[in-house]
Coordinates of C-alpha atoms and ligand atoms in Angstrom, one line a residue:
M18 CA -46.1 -20.1 -36.9
K19 CA -43.1 -20.6 -39.2
R20 CA -42.5 -16.9 -39.0
V21 CA -42.4 -16.9 -35.3
W22 CA -39.8 -19.7 -35.3
I23 CA -37.6 -17.8 -37.8
L24 CA -37.8 -14.8 -35.5
V25 CA -37.0 -16.9 -32.4
T26 CA -34.0 -18.5 -34.3
I27 CA -32.7 -15.1 -35.4
F28 CA -33.1 -13.7 -31.8
A29 CA -31.2 -16.7 -30.4
L30 CA -28.4 -16.3 -32.9
V31 CA -28.1 -12.6 -32.2
A32 CA -28.1 -13.3 -28.4
S33 CA -25.5 -16.1 -28.7
F34 CA -23.4 -13.8 -30.9
T35 CA -23.6 -11.1 -28.2
V36 CA -22.6 -13.6 -25.5
M37 CA -19.7 -14.9 -27.7
A38 CA -18.6 -11.4 -28.5
A39 CA -18.5 -10.3 -24.9
K40 CA -15.3 -11.1 -23.2
F41 CA -14.1 -10.8 -19.6
S42 CA -11.3 -8.3 -20.0
I43 CA -9.2 -7.7 -16.9
Y44 CA -6.3 -5.4 -16.4
D45 CA -3.6 -5.7 -13.7
W46 CA 0.0 -4.9 -13.1
W47 CA 1.0 -8.3 -11.7
T48 CA 3.9 -9.2 -14.0
A49 CA 6.7 -10.0 -11.5
G50 CA 7.6 -13.4 -9.8
G51 CA 5.0 -14.4 -7.2
E52 CA 2.3 -11.9 -8.2
K53 CA 2.1 -13.3 -11.7
Q54 CA 1.6 -16.8 -10.4
A55 CA -1.0 -15.5 -7.9
I56 CA -3.2 -13.8 -10.5
T57 CA -2.8 -16.8 -12.9
A58 CA -4.1 -19.1 -10.1
E59 CA -7.1 -16.9 -9.4
I60 CA -7.9 -16.6 -13.1
N61 CA -7.7 -20.4 -13.4
Y62 CA -10.1 -20.7 -10.5
F63 CA -12.5 -18.2 -12.1
H64 CA -12.3 -20.3 -15.3
Q65 CA -13.1 -23.5 -13.4
L66 CA -16.2 -21.8 -12.0
Y67 CA -17.3 -20.1 -15.2
P68 CA -15.9 -22.2 -18.1
N69 CA -18.0 -20.5 -20.7
I70 CA -16.6 -17.0 -20.1
E71 CA -13.9 -16.0 -22.5
I72 CA -11.1 -14.4 -20.5
A73 CA -8.7 -11.7 -21.8
Q74 CA -6.0 -10.8 -19.2
N75 CA -4.1 -7.7 -19.9
P76 CA -1.1 -7.3 -17.6
V77 CA 0.7 -3.9 -17.7
A78 CA 4.2 -4.0 -16.3
G79 CA 5.4 -1.3 -13.8
G80 CA 4.4 -2.3 -10.3
A81 CA 2.2 -0.1 -8.1
G82 CA 0.1 0.7 -11.1
A83 CA 2.8 3.1 -12.4
N84 CA 1.7 2.6 -16.0
M85 CA -1.6 0.8 -15.9
H86 CA -4.0 3.6 -14.8
A87 CA -3.2 5.9 -17.8
V88 CA -4.2 3.0 -20.1
I89 CA -7.5 2.4 -18.2
K90 CA -8.5 6.0 -18.2
S91 CA -8.0 6.2 -21.9
L92 CA -10.0 3.1 -22.5
I93 CA -12.9 4.3 -20.4
F94 CA -12.9 7.7 -22.1
A95 CA -12.8 6.0 -25.5
G96 CA -16.0 4.1 -24.5
L97 CA -14.0 0.8 -24.4
P98 CA -14.0 0.0 -20.7
P99 CA -12.4 -3.2 -19.5
T100 CA -14.7 -5.5 -17.6
T101 CA -12.7 -4.8 -14.4
F102 CA -9.2 -3.6 -13.4
Q103 CA -6.9 -3.6 -10.4
V104 CA -7.1 -0.4 -8.3
H105 CA -5.9 0.5 -4.8
A106 CA -8.8 1.1 -2.5
G107 CA -8.9 4.7 -1.1
W108 CA -7.6 7.7 -3.0
E109 CA -6.6 5.9 -6.2
M110 CA -10.2 4.6 -6.4
Y111 CA -11.7 8.0 -5.4
E112 CA -10.0 9.5 -8.5
Y113 CA -12.3 7.3 -10.6
T114 CA -15.4 7.8 -8.4
K115 CA -14.9 11.6 -8.4
A116 CA -14.8 11.5 -12.2
K117 CA -17.9 9.3 -12.2
L118 CA -16.1 6.5 -14.1
L119 CA -17.3 3.6 -11.9
D120 CA -20.7 2.0 -11.2
P121 CA -21.7 1.6 -7.6
I122 CA -21.8 -2.1 -6.4
T123 CA -23.7 -1.6 -3.1
D124 CA -26.3 -4.1 -4.3
L125 CA -23.7 -6.8 -4.5
W126 CA -22.1 -5.9 -1.2
Q127 CA -25.5 -6.2 0.4
S128 CA -26.7 -9.4 -1.3
E129 CA -23.3 -11.2 -0.6
G130 CA -23.2 -10.0 3.0
W131 CA -19.7 -8.7 2.6
T132 CA -20.1 -6.0 5.3
K133 CA -19.9 -8.9 7.8
V134 CA -16.7 -10.4 6.6
F135 CA -14.4 -7.4 5.6
P136 CA -13.0 -5.1 8.4
K137 CA -14.6 -1.7 8.7
E138 CA -11.5 0.2 7.7
I139 CA -11.2 -1.8 4.5
E140 CA -14.9 -1.3 3.8
E141 CA -14.5 2.5 4.1
L142 CA -11.6 2.5 1.7
C143 CA -13.8 0.6 -0.8
S144 CA -16.6 3.1 -0.6
Y145 CA -17.3 6.7 -1.6
D146 CA -20.1 9.0 -0.8
G147 CA -22.0 6.2 1.1
K148 CA -21.8 3.7 -1.8
F149 CA -19.5 0.7 -2.4
Y150 CA -17.4 0.8 -5.6
A151 CA -14.8 -2.0 -5.2
V152 CA -14.1 -5.4 -3.7
P153 CA -10.8 -6.0 -1.9
M154 CA -8.8 -9.0 -3.1
D155 CA -6.0 -8.8 -0.5
V156 CA -4.4 -6.9 2.3
H157 CA -0.7 -6.1 1.8
R158 CA 1.6 -4.6 4.3
A159 CA 4.0 -1.9 3.1
N160 CA 6.1 -1.4 6.2
M161 CA 8.2 -4.6 6.0
L162 CA 11.9 -5.3 6.1
W163 CA 13.2 -8.4 4.4
Y164 CA 16.6 -9.8 5.2
N165 CA 19.0 -12.6 4.2
I166 CA 19.3 -14.8 7.2
S167 CA 22.6 -16.3 6.3
I168 CA 24.3 -12.9 5.9
F169 CA 22.9 -11.8 9.3
K170 CA 24.2 -15.0 10.8
K171 CA 27.6 -14.8 9.2
L172 CA 28.1 -11.2 10.4
G173 CA 26.6 -11.9 13.8
L174 CA 23.9 -9.3 13.4
K175 CA 20.7 -8.9 15.3
V176 CA 17.6 -7.6 13.6
P177 CA 17.4 -3.9 14.8
K178 CA 14.4 -2.6 16.7
T179 CA 14.6 1.1 15.8
F180 CA 15.2 3.0 12.6
E181 CA 18.5 4.4 14.1
G182 CA 19.5 0.8 14.8
L183 CA 18.7 -0.1 11.2
I184 CA 21.2 2.5 9.9
S185 CA 23.9 1.3 12.3
V186 CA 23.4 -2.3 11.0
M187 CA 23.6 -0.9 7.4
K188 CA 27.1 0.6 8.3
K189 CA 28.3 -2.8 9.5
I190 CA 27.0 -4.6 6.5
K191 CA 28.6 -2.1 4.2
A192 CA 32.0 -2.5 6.0
A193 CA 31.7 -6.3 5.5
G194 CA 31.3 -5.8 1.7
Y195 CA 27.6 -6.5 1.1
I196 CA 25.0 -4.2 -0.2
P197 CA 23.1 -3.1 3.0
L198 CA 19.7 -2.2 1.4
A199 CA 18.6 -3.4 -2.1
V200 CA 16.4 -0.9 -3.9
G201 CA 15.0 -1.1 -7.5
D202 CA 13.5 2.3 -8.3
R203 CA 13.4 2.2 -12.0
Y204 CA 9.7 3.1 -11.5
Q205 CA 10.5 5.6 -8.7
W206 CA 8.0 4.2 -6.1
P207 CA 10.3 1.8 -4.3
A208 CA 12.6 4.7 -3.3
A209 CA 9.5 6.6 -2.1
M210 CA 8.8 3.6 0.0
V211 CA 12.1 4.0 1.8
F212 CA 11.0 7.5 2.8
E213 CA 7.4 6.5 3.5
E214 CA 8.3 3.6 5.8
G215 CA 11.1 5.6 7.4
L216 CA 8.6 8.3 8.1
L217 CA 6.2 5.9 9.7
A218 CA 9.0 4.4 11.8
I219 CA 10.5 7.7 13.0
A220 CA 7.5 10.0 13.2
G221 CA 4.8 7.4 14.2
P222 CA 1.3 6.8 12.8
K223 CA -0.3 10.1 14.0
T224 CA 2.3 12.4 12.4
Y225 CA 2.4 10.1 9.4
D226 CA -1.4 10.6 8.8
E227 CA -1.0 14.4 9.6
F228 CA 1.8 14.7 7.0
F229 CA -0.4 13.3 4.2
E230 CA -3.4 15.4 5.4
G231 CA -1.2 18.5 4.9
K232 CA -1.2 19.3 8.7
V233 CA 2.5 18.9 9.3
N234 CA 5.4 19.2 6.8
Y235 CA 9.1 18.6 6.6
S236 CA 9.8 21.3 9.2
N237 CA 8.4 19.0 11.8
P238 CA 11.6 17.6 13.5
S239 CA 10.7 13.9 13.1
V240 CA 9.7 14.4 9.5
K241 CA 12.9 16.3 8.9
K242 CA 14.9 13.4 10.5
A243 CA 13.1 10.9 8.2
L244 CA 14.1 13.0 5.2
E245 CA 17.7 13.2 6.4
D246 CA 17.9 9.4 6.9
F247 CA 16.3 8.8 3.5
R248 CA 18.9 10.9 1.8
D249 CA 21.7 9.2 3.8
I250 CA 20.4 5.7 2.9
M251 CA 20.0 6.5 -0.8
E252 CA 23.4 8.0 -1.0
N253 CA 25.4 5.6 1.1
Y254 CA 23.7 2.2 1.6
V255 CA 21.9 1.1 -1.5
N256 CA 23.1 -0.8 -4.6
E257 CA 24.7 1.6 -7.2
N258 CA 22.5 0.3 -10.0
H259 CA 19.2 0.9 -8.1
A260 CA 17.8 3.3 -10.7
S261 CA 17.9 0.6 -13.4
L262 CA 16.3 -2.2 -11.4
T263 CA 12.7 -3.1 -10.6
W264 CA 11.4 -4.0 -7.1
D265 CA 11.7 -7.7 -7.8
Q266 CA 15.2 -7.5 -9.1
A267 CA 16.1 -5.7 -5.9
C268 CA 14.6 -8.6 -3.9
G269 CA 16.7 -10.9 -6.2
L270 CA 19.8 -9.3 -4.7
V271 CA 18.7 -10.3 -1.2
A272 CA 17.8 -13.8 -2.5
N273 CA 21.2 -14.4 -4.1
G274 CA 23.2 -13.1 -1.1
K275 CA 24.5 -9.9 -2.7
A276 CA 22.4 -7.6 -0.5
A277 CA 21.4 -8.1 3.2
M278 CA 18.1 -6.3 3.3
T279 CA 15.3 -4.6 1.4
I280 CA 12.3 -2.5 2.4
M281 CA 9.3 -3.7 0.4
G282 CA 5.7 -4.7 0.8
D283 CA 4.8 -8.3 1.4
W284 CA 4.5 -9.0 -2.3
A285 CA 8.2 -9.6 -1.7
N286 CA 7.0 -12.6 0.3
G287 CA 5.3 -14.0 -2.8
Y288 CA 8.5 -13.3 -4.8
F289 CA 10.7 -15.2 -2.4
M290 CA 8.2 -18.1 -2.1
G291 CA 8.1 -18.2 -5.9
L292 CA 11.9 -18.8 -5.9
G293 CA 11.3 -21.8 -3.6
L294 CA 12.8 -19.9 -0.6
K295 CA 11.5 -20.5 3.0
A296 CA 10.4 -17.8 5.4
N297 CA 12.4 -17.8 8.6
V298 CA 15.0 -20.2 7.0
D299 CA 16.3 -18.4 4.0
Y300 CA 14.7 -15.0 4.5
G301 CA 13.4 -13.1 7.5
A302 CA 10.7 -10.5 7.7
V303 CA 9.8 -8.0 10.3
A304 CA 7.9 -4.7 10.5
V305 CA 10.3 -1.9 9.4
P306 CA 12.3 -1.2 12.7
G307 CA 10.5 1.5 14.6
S308 CA 7.1 0.8 13.1
Q309 CA 6.3 -2.3 15.1
G310 CA 2.6 -2.3 16.1
V311 CA 1.6 -0.3 13.0
Y312 CA 0.2 -1.9 9.8
N313 CA 0.6 0.1 6.7
L314 CA -2.2 -1.1 4.5
V315 CA -2.0 -1.7 0.7
I316 CA -5.3 -3.0 -0.7
D317 CA -5.7 -4.3 -4.2
A318 CA -9.3 -4.1 -5.2
F319 CA -11.5 -4.5 -8.3
P320 CA -14.3 -2.2 -9.4
V321 CA -16.9 -2.2 -12.2
P322 CA -16.4 0.6 -14.7
K323 CA -19.2 2.6 -16.2
G324 CA -20.4 1.7 -19.7
L325 CA -20.4 -2.1 -19.6
S326 CA -23.0 -4.1 -21.5
K327 CA -25.5 -6.2 -19.4
I328 CA -23.5 -9.4 -20.0
E329 CA -20.2 -7.7 -19.2
K330 CA -21.5 -6.4 -16.0
E331 CA -22.7 -10.0 -15.1
Y332 CA -19.1 -11.2 -15.8
A333 CA -17.7 -8.5 -13.6
Y334 CA -20.0 -9.5 -10.8
D335 CA -19.0 -13.2 -11.3
W336 CA -15.3 -12.1 -10.9
L337 CA -16.0 -10.0 -7.8
K338 CA -17.9 -12.9 -6.2
T339 CA -15.0 -15.2 -7.0
I340 CA -12.3 -13.0 -5.5
A341 CA -14.3 -12.1 -2.4
S342 CA -15.1 -15.8 -1.6
V343 CA -13.2 -17.6 1.1
K344 CA -11.6 -20.0 -1.5
G345 CA -10.8 -17.2 -3.9
Q346 CA -9.1 -15.2 -1.2
A347 CA -7.1 -18.2 0.0
I348 CA -5.9 -19.3 -3.5
F349 CA -4.7 -15.8 -4.4
N350 CA -3.2 -14.6 -1.1
Q351 CA -1.3 -17.8 -0.3
I352 CA 0.8 -17.3 -3.4
K353 CA 0.8 -13.5 -3.4
G354 CA 2.5 -13.2 0.0
S355 CA -0.3 -11.0 1.3
I356 CA -3.2 -11.9 3.6
P357 CA -6.9 -12.2 2.9
A358 CA -9.0 -9.1 3.3
R359 CA -11.8 -11.4 4.7
I360 CA -11.4 -12.1 8.4
D361 CA -12.8 -15.7 8.2
V362 CA -10.2 -17.4 6.0
P363 CA -8.4 -20.2 7.8
T364 CA -4.6 -19.8 8.3
T365 CA -3.9 -23.3 6.7
G366 CA -1.7 -23.0 3.7
F367 CA -0.2 -19.6 4.6
N368 CA 3.4 -19.2 5.6
T369 CA 4.7 -17.9 8.9
V370 CA 5.0 -14.3 7.7
Q371 CA 1.4 -14.3 6.6
V372 CA 0.1 -16.0 9.8
N373 CA 1.9 -13.4 11.8
N374 CA 0.5 -10.6 9.7
M375 CA -3.0 -12.0 10.0
K376 CA -2.6 -11.8 13.8
E377 CA -1.1 -8.3 13.8
L378 CA -3.7 -6.9 11.4
K379 CA -6.2 -7.5 14.3
T380 CA -4.2 -5.7 16.9
D381 CA -2.0 -3.1 15.1
I382 CA -2.7 0.6 14.5
L383 CA -3.8 0.8 10.9
V384 CA -2.6 3.5 8.4
S385 CA -2.5 3.3 4.7
S386 CA 0.2 3.7 2.0
A387 CA 0.5 6.9 0.0
V388 CA 3.0 5.2 -2.4
H389 CA 0.4 2.5 -3.0
G390 CA -2.6 4.8 -3.7
S391 CA -4.7 4.7 -0.5
E392 CA -3.5 7.6 1.7
A393 CA -3.3 10.6 -0.7
P394 CA -4.5 11.9 -4.0
A395 CA -2.6 10.6 -7.1
P396 CA -1.5 14.1 -8.4
F397 CA 0.2 14.7 -5.0
V398 CA 1.8 11.2 -5.0
T399 CA 3.3 11.8 -8.4
A400 CA 4.7 15.3 -7.5
W401 CA 5.9 14.0 -4.2
E402 CA 7.8 11.0 -5.7
N403 CA 9.3 13.3 -8.3
A404 CA 10.4 15.7 -5.7
L405 CA 12.0 13.0 -3.5
T406 CA 13.9 11.9 -6.6
V407 CA 15.2 15.4 -7.0
V408 CA 16.5 15.6 -3.4
Q409 CA 17.9 12.1 -3.7
Y410 CA 20.0 12.9 -6.7
H411 CA 21.2 16.3 -5.4
P412 CA 23.1 15.6 -2.3
S413 CA 24.7 19.0 -2.6
M414 CA 21.3 20.5 -1.7
S415 CA 21.4 21.3 2.0
L416 CA 18.8 19.8 4.3
E417 CA 17.2 23.2 4.8
Q418 CA 17.0 23.7 1.0
A419 CA 15.5 20.3 0.6
V420 CA 12.9 21.0 3.4
N421 CA 11.9 24.3 1.8
Y422 CA 11.5 22.8 -1.7
L423 CA 9.6 19.8 -0.4
N424 CA 7.3 21.9 1.8
A425 CA 6.4 24.0 -1.3
V426 CA 5.4 20.8 -3.2
N427 CA 3.2 19.7 -0.3
A428 CA 1.6 23.1 0.0
Q429 CA 0.8 23.1 -3.7
Y430 CA -0.8 19.7 -3.7
L431 CA -2.1 18.9 -0.2
T432 CA -4.7 21.7 -0.2
P433 CA -8.1 21.4 1.5
Q434 CA -9.7 21.5 -1.9
N435 CA -7.6 18.6 -3.3
L436 CA -8.1 16.6 -0.1
S437 CA -11.8 16.8 0.0
H438 CA -13.7 13.8 -1.3
Ligands
GAL22 C1 1.4 -2.8 -5.3 C2 0.3 -3.8 -5.4 C3 0.8 -5.1 -5.0 C4 2.1 -5.5 -5.8 C5 3.0 -4.3 -6.0 C6 4.1 -4.6 -7.0 O1 1.0 -1.5 -5.7 O2 -0.7 -3.4 -4.4 O3 -0.2 -6.1 -5.2 O4 1.7 -6.0 -7.0 O5 2.4 -3.2 -6.3 O6 3.7 -4.8 -8.2

């Protein structure tokens, strides 16, 4: 009998050691104002619900996952997967599923009834080969223009309705001595957003999708026009120090009245709120002129990597249940500037930009962002952003030369083989 008790005690000790040793280790790239507060609030809520789970949060600066994914892939290959990590639903997630680095979580989707509360399009972006692999934490909108209301009032400007109108407004703002469009492309992607959102506004959602499916290229007149406008904007209407600033520092120029506008996803809303600014009082927000009626989705999701221990997998499921709950989605998104991915979260506690986006998500045409990982494979996105940087910094390159060069990049990466998943 004594022996049995010794064995039971040893077993209990080993088990408790395993529990103690296991941590909930989470990776994200939310380090800027607004987004940092949002993830902190969610983690605090998770801690309230599961006080015994030890949490190790690992933020990797860079925005848009610029630096984080290299870290994650190395950890998984080294057999040290984090418990969960931030990933954009769609292609960015497919890179992991194609390489068999994630565990399917269809069981959880079914037991939690999530197919009833998340929109179909989002559900599709979180699944691969008929199985679910991630849970959406938010819905961001990429095609948004943010502007400083007092500069617009002072200069007697109206918010433009077309992309052409946007460029005319930029001319007036420049003449009045302000920076027309703040950009912070130290990590490249915010400049690529100027092209992506311009493309959507000028070419429309159908051509936008066809462009990333490799069906049309820069020789298409509206895509060519988007390229021409992109080069014009980057050369003539942005802050000179754009290449040394980050996205949030660019938003800071709008907040402090040095710049009149910026094109950025609605994490900018979280940034402005974090500064104590009020939507429709201090800053205005509209869909990028020309893209009204279209919602360019950016979806932050969390998966379960392969190779977790039983207890770690339990922690990962606890986290996924937390972020997918009505309360979890409200806590995070109210601060983040985005809207919940669930359709049944009440609008109370969200600001006017968010309430409007919640309404428009239901009626708009949905596309998804290439810059933010959903619309196109990652190797293409990297090559495309690099190529846009080249044409941006070489204004001496003629439009035809730029078109030919960029078409060659698209042809190399957007092949049927690379686009199959
Ligand atoms: C996006 C991400 C957003 C926001 C932004 C800037 O890719 O989806 O949640 O964090 O980067 O960091």
